[in-house]
Amino acid sequence: MKKFCDHTDIQLVELFGVGDIDAFEEIYNRYWLKLYAAAYKRLKERETAKEIVQDFFTSFWINREQVKIRTSLQGYLFTSIKYLVLNHKRAEAVRNSYAEILLMVGNSFDNSTEENYYYKELLERVETEVNLLPPKCRNVFELSRKQYKTNKEIAELMGISEKTVENHLTKALRYLRVNLNSLLLLTFLYLRK
């Protein structure tokens, strides 16, 4: 095994770009802990921070031929982790707001016949709209919202990237928001009576 600890980041990037695994290992060893610390500082969740950094390095190696580092290696790595953390937070916020809406709608109804009817109608309409999503998008949405799978678990189950999972969820939620907006508004107005 070659020793690269005395190489500069620029030299490591050049060797990494041509597929040198030892150069990749040196980058990994040099930056893993720093990147983990940066992710943990923003998330305050050890396991999630570890997953994000590990997933990044896996993707970094797999996509090494497409990686174009125009600034410093350190800048590229820390910027990548920053955006992955922001994407994770955004996905969590969407997931949490969806769960809160369902909980709020569910808790707003008592057991009267009319309210049960409106609640059932709302659930049926949501289900109808979900079924109108494109198949892959619907599968991602159902795994996320009904089976409470993480983006990583969904990506592994479906053999797609986590970014693709996020794109499908964003598309599904945007579609549902537009198509259910009027029904939700009417339901909330009814509940305020």
mmCIF file of C-alpha atoms in Angstrom:
data_model
loop_
_atom_site.group_PDB
_atom_site.id
_atom_site.type_symbol
_atom_site.label_atom_id
_atom_site.label_comp_id
_atom_site.label_asym_id
_atom_site.label_seq_id
_atom_site.Cartn_x
_atom_site.Cartn_y
_atom_site.Cartn_z
ATOM 1 C CA MET A 1 0.000 0.000 0.000
ATOM 2 C CA LYS A 2 1.268 3.433 -0.940
ATOM 3 C CA LYS A 3 1.620 6.069 1.732
ATOM 4 C CA PHE A 4 -0.065 9.346 0.847
ATOM 5 C CA CYS A 5 0.000 11.158 4.177
ATOM 6 C CA ASP A 6 2.712 13.504 2.873
ATOM 7 C CA HIS A 7 0.758 14.343 -0.306
ATOM 8 C CA THR A 8 -1.082 17.632 -0.670
ATOM 9 C CA ASP A 9 -4.825 17.742 -1.236
ATOM 10 C CA ILE A 10 -4.190 18.759 -4.866
ATOM 11 C CA GLN A 11 -2.041 15.664 -5.440
ATOM 12 C CA LEU A 12 -4.640 13.465 -3.761
ATOM 13 C CA VAL A 13 -7.416 14.881 -5.946
ATOM 14 C CA GLU A 14 -5.408 14.139 -9.094
ATOM 15 C CA LEU A 15 -4.748 10.548 -8.011
ATOM 16 C CA PHE A 16 -8.338 10.102 -6.826
ATOM 17 C CA GLY A 17 -9.585 11.311 -10.200
ATOM 18 C CA VAL A 18 -7.814 8.439 -11.942
ATOM 19 C CA GLY A 19 -9.250 5.902 -9.505
ATOM 20 C CA ASP A 20 -6.405 5.482 -7.030
ATOM 21 C CA ILE A 21 -8.029 3.754 -4.024
ATOM 22 C CA ASP A 22 -5.099 4.616 -1.749
ATOM 23 C CA ALA A 23 -5.539 8.325 -2.490
ATOM 24 C CA PHE A 24 -9.255 7.947 -1.673
ATOM 25 C CA GLU A 25 -8.379 6.219 1.612
ATOM 26 C CA GLU A 26 -6.064 9.088 2.527
ATOM 27 C CA ILE A 27 -8.799 11.643 1.774
ATOM 28 C CA TYR A 28 -11.205 9.557 3.855
ATOM 29 C CA ASN A 29 -8.788 9.256 6.788
ATOM 30 C CA ARG A 30 -7.817 12.911 6.593
ATOM 31 C CA TYR A 31 -11.358 14.309 6.517
ATOM 32 C CA TRP A 32 -13.851 11.793 7.922
ATOM 33 C CA LEU A 33 -13.724 13.008 11.524
ATOM 34 C CA LYS A 34 -13.804 16.685 10.520
ATOM 35 C CA LEU A 35 -16.803 16.122 8.252
ATOM 36 C CA TYR A 36 -18.565 14.088 10.931
ATOM 37 C CA ALA A 37 -17.980 16.919 13.440
ATOM 38 C CA ALA A 38 -19.423 19.455 10.976
ATOM 39 C CA ALA A 39 -22.520 17.297 10.322
ATOM 40 C CA TYR A 40 -23.011 16.566 14.026
ATOM 41 C CA LYS A 41 -22.714 20.259 14.907
ATOM 42 C CA ARG A 42 -25.699 21.019 12.645
ATOM 43 C CA LEU A 43 -27.789 17.919 13.400
ATOM 44 C CA LYS A 44 -26.993 17.016 17.010
ATOM 45 C CA GLU A 45 -27.653 13.373 16.045
ATOM 46 C CA ARG A 46 -24.657 11.038 16.062
ATOM 47 C CA GLU A 47 -26.058 8.228 13.917
ATOM 48 C CA THR A 48 -27.549 10.536 11.311
ATOM 49 C CA ALA A 49 -24.301 12.506 11.075
ATOM 50 C CA LYS A 50 -22.342 9.249 10.631
ATOM 51 C CA GLU A 51 -24.770 8.033 7.955
ATOM 52 C CA ILE A 52 -24.548 11.286 6.024
ATOM 53 C CA VAL A 53 -20.738 11.267 6.031
ATOM 54 C CA GLN A 54 -20.538 7.556 5.140
ATOM 55 C CA ASP A 55 -23.088 7.969 2.349
ATOM 56 C CA PHE A 56 -21.178 10.959 1.048
ATOM 57 C CA PHE A 57 -17.889 9.064 0.884
ATOM 58 C CA THR A 58 -19.582 6.099 -0.808
ATOM 59 C CA SER A 59 -21.110 8.398 -3.410
ATOM 60 C CA PHE A 60 -17.829 10.324 -3.725
ATOM 61 C CA TRP A 61 -15.964 7.114 -4.645
ATOM 62 C CA ILE A 62 -18.678 5.723 -6.927
ATOM 63 C CA ASN A 63 -18.958 9.013 -8.825
ATOM 64 C CA ARG A 64 -15.229 9.794 -8.842
ATOM 65 C CA GLU A 65 -15.115 10.109 -12.639
ATOM 66 C CA GLN A 66 -17.811 12.789 -12.610
ATOM 67 C CA VAL A 67 -16.500 14.699 -9.578
ATOM 68 C CA LYS A 68 -15.082 18.081 -10.552
ATOM 69 C CA ILE A 69 -13.376 19.889 -7.691
ATOM 70 C CA ARG A 70 -12.966 23.499 -8.758
ATOM 71 C CA THR A 71 -12.020 24.885 -5.356
ATOM 72 C CA SER A 72 -10.013 23.247 -2.620
ATOM 73 C CA LEU A 73 -10.692 19.634 -1.661
ATOM 74 C CA GLN A 74 -11.558 20.721 1.862
ATOM 75 C CA GLY A 75 -14.000 23.334 0.566
ATOM 76 C CA TYR A 76 -15.635 20.802 -1.738
ATOM 77 C CA LEU A 77 -16.018 18.218 1.044
ATOM 78 C CA PHE A 78 -17.428 20.606 3.638
ATOM 79 C CA THR A 79 -19.809 22.214 1.136
ATOM 80 C CA SER A 80 -21.063 18.766 0.103
ATOM 81 C CA ILE A 81 -21.725 17.789 3.720
ATOM 82 C CA LYS A 82 -23.451 21.124 4.388
ATOM 83 C CA TYR A 83 -25.886 20.538 1.512
ATOM 84 C CA LEU A 84 -26.502 16.912 2.475
ATOM 85 C CA VAL A 85 -27.350 18.027 6.020
ATOM 86 C CA LEU A 86 -29.680 20.737 4.694
ATOM 87 C CA ASN A 87 -31.392 18.213 2.403
ATOM 88 C CA HIS A 88 -31.816 15.843 5.335
ATOM 89 C CA LYS A 89 -33.317 18.598 7.497
ATOM 90 C CA ARG A 90 -35.666 19.637 4.694
ATOM 91 C CA ALA A 91 -36.851 16.055 4.162
ATOM 92 C CA GLU A 92 -37.411 15.636 7.908
ATOM 93 C CA ALA A 93 -39.365 18.888 8.082
ATOM 94 C CA VAL A 94 -41.628 17.792 5.232
ATOM 95 C CA ARG A 95 -42.145 14.385 6.824
ATOM 96 C CA ASN A 96 -42.948 15.964 10.202
ATOM 97 C CA SER A 97 -45.358 18.547 8.773
ATOM 98 C CA TYR A 98 -47.226 15.842 6.867
ATOM 99 C CA ALA A 99 -47.539 13.762 10.044
ATOM 100 C CA GLU A 100 -48.721 16.819 12.002
ATOM 101 C CA ILE A 101 -51.436 17.606 9.444
ATOM 102 C CA LEU A 102 -52.727 14.048 9.545
ATOM 103 C CA LEU A 103 -52.642 14.073 13.329
ATOM 104 C CA MET A 104 -54.362 17.445 13.496
ATOM 105 C CA VAL A 105 -57.087 16.361 11.089
ATOM 106 C CA GLY A 106 -57.512 13.079 12.960
ATOM 107 C CA ASN A 107 -57.692 14.767 16.363
ATOM 108 C CA SER A 108 -60.101 17.445 15.165
ATOM 109 C CA PHE A 109 -62.900 14.980 14.601
ATOM 110 C CA ASP A 110 -65.048 13.562 17.328
ATOM 111 C CA ASN A 111 -67.278 10.560 16.820
ATOM 112 C CA SER A 112 -70.321 12.249 15.312
ATOM 113 C CA THR A 113 -71.640 10.648 12.150
ATOM 114 C CA GLU A 114 -71.151 13.761 10.032
ATOM 115 C CA GLU A 115 -67.557 14.235 11.145
ATOM 116 C CA ASN A 116 -66.790 10.569 10.549
ATOM 117 C CA TYR A 117 -68.200 10.959 7.064
ATOM 118 C CA TYR A 118 -65.980 13.994 6.297
ATOM 119 C CA TYR A 119 -62.953 12.296 7.786
ATOM 120 C CA LYS A 120 -63.526 9.165 5.692
ATOM 121 C CA GLU A 121 -64.068 11.287 2.613
ATOM 122 C CA LEU A 122 -60.817 13.155 3.251
ATOM 123 C CA LEU A 123 -58.856 9.918 3.693
ATOM 124 C CA GLU A 124 -60.394 8.454 0.546
ATOM 125 C CA ARG A 125 -59.550 11.573 -1.432
ATOM 126 C CA VAL A 126 -55.962 11.503 -0.176
ATOM 127 C CA GLU A 127 -55.717 7.826 -1.131
ATOM 128 C CA THR A 128 -57.202 8.541 -4.576
ATOM 129 C CA GLU A 129 -54.702 11.331 -5.204
ATOM 130 C CA VAL A 130 -51.804 9.168 -3.989
ATOM 131 C CA ASN A 131 -52.910 6.437 -6.414
ATOM 132 C CA LEU A 132 -52.741 8.946 -9.283
ATOM 133 C CA LEU A 133 -49.025 9.541 -8.685
ATOM 134 C CA PRO A 134 -46.602 7.887 -11.113
ATOM 135 C CA PRO A 135 -45.801 4.333 -9.868
ATOM 136 C CA LYS A 136 -42.240 4.944 -8.632
ATOM 137 C CA CYS A 137 -43.209 8.238 -7.030
ATOM 138 C CA ARG A 138 -46.202 6.569 -5.320
ATOM 139 C CA ASN A 139 -44.023 3.701 -4.040
ATOM 140 C CA VAL A 140 -41.495 6.130 -2.556
ATOM 141 C CA PHE A 141 -44.269 8.203 -0.968
ATOM 142 C CA GLU A 142 -46.009 5.162 0.549
ATOM 143 C CA LEU A 143 -42.760 3.716 1.907
ATOM 144 C CA SER A 144 -41.980 7.072 3.502
ATOM 145 C CA ARG A 145 -45.392 8.066 4.813
ATOM 146 C CA LYS A 146 -47.148 4.780 5.470
ATOM 147 C CA GLN A 147 -44.265 2.509 6.418
ATOM 148 C CA TYR A 148 -42.119 5.279 7.947
ATOM 149 C CA LYS A 149 -38.957 4.257 6.089
ATOM 150 C CA THR A 150 -36.025 6.650 5.943
ATOM 151 C CA ASN A 151 -34.779 7.978 2.628
ATOM 152 C CA LYS A 152 -31.761 5.707 2.936
ATOM 153 C CA GLU A 153 -33.930 2.623 3.538
ATOM 154 C CA ILE A 154 -36.147 3.510 0.586
ATOM 155 C CA ALA A 155 -33.125 4.031 -1.665
ATOM 156 C CA GLU A 156 -31.746 0.615 -0.710
ATOM 157 C CA LEU A 157 -35.114 -1.118 -1.127
ATOM 158 C CA MET A 158 -35.757 0.397 -4.541
ATOM 159 C CA GLY A 159 -32.184 0.428 -5.824
ATOM 160 C CA ILE A 160 -32.143 4.198 -6.390
ATOM 161 C CA SER A 161 -30.133 7.054 -4.927
ATOM 162 C CA GLU A 162 -31.246 9.008 -1.867
ATOM 163 C CA LYS A 163 -31.367 12.126 -4.036
ATOM 164 C CA THR A 164 -33.869 10.362 -6.322
ATOM 165 C CA VAL A 165 -35.921 9.435 -3.250
ATOM 166 C CA GLU A 166 -35.935 13.098 -2.147
ATOM 167 C CA ASN A 167 -36.965 14.190 -5.652
ATOM 168 C CA HIS A 168 -39.874 11.719 -5.705
ATOM 169 C CA LEU A 169 -41.055 12.865 -2.250
ATOM 170 C CA THR A 170 -40.859 16.517 -3.247
ATOM 171 C CA LYS A 171 -42.811 15.803 -6.431
ATOM 172 C CA ALA A 172 -45.460 13.781 -4.548
ATOM 173 C CA LEU A 173 -45.944 16.373 -1.815
ATOM 174 C CA ARG A 174 -46.158 19.224 -4.318
ATOM 175 C CA TYR A 175 -48.768 17.291 -6.309
ATOM 176 C CA LEU A 176 -50.804 16.428 -3.207
ATOM 177 C CA ARG A 177 -50.596 19.962 -1.857
ATOM 178 C CA VAL A 178 -51.983 21.377 -5.093
ATOM 179 C CA ASN A 179 -54.677 18.732 -5.567
ATOM 180 C CA LEU A 180 -55.841 18.511 -1.969
ATOM 181 C CA ASN A 181 -55.572 22.168 -1.055
ATOM 182 C CA SER A 182 -59.239 23.021 -1.682
ATOM 183 C CA LEU A 183 -60.483 19.914 0.138
ATOM 184 C CA LEU A 184 -58.278 20.603 3.166
ATOM 185 C CA LEU A 185 -59.444 24.213 3.267
ATOM 186 C CA LEU A 186 -63.108 23.165 3.221
ATOM 187 C CA THR A 187 -62.463 20.540 5.901
ATOM 188 C CA PHE A 188 -60.719 23.033 8.186
ATOM 189 C CA LEU A 189 -63.456 25.615 7.653
ATOM 190 C CA TYR A 190 -66.039 22.986 8.576
ATOM 191 C CA LEU A 191 -64.096 22.046 11.703
ATOM 192 C CA ARG A 192 -64.023 25.667 12.880
ATOM 193 C CA LYS A 193 -67.826 25.860 13.001
#
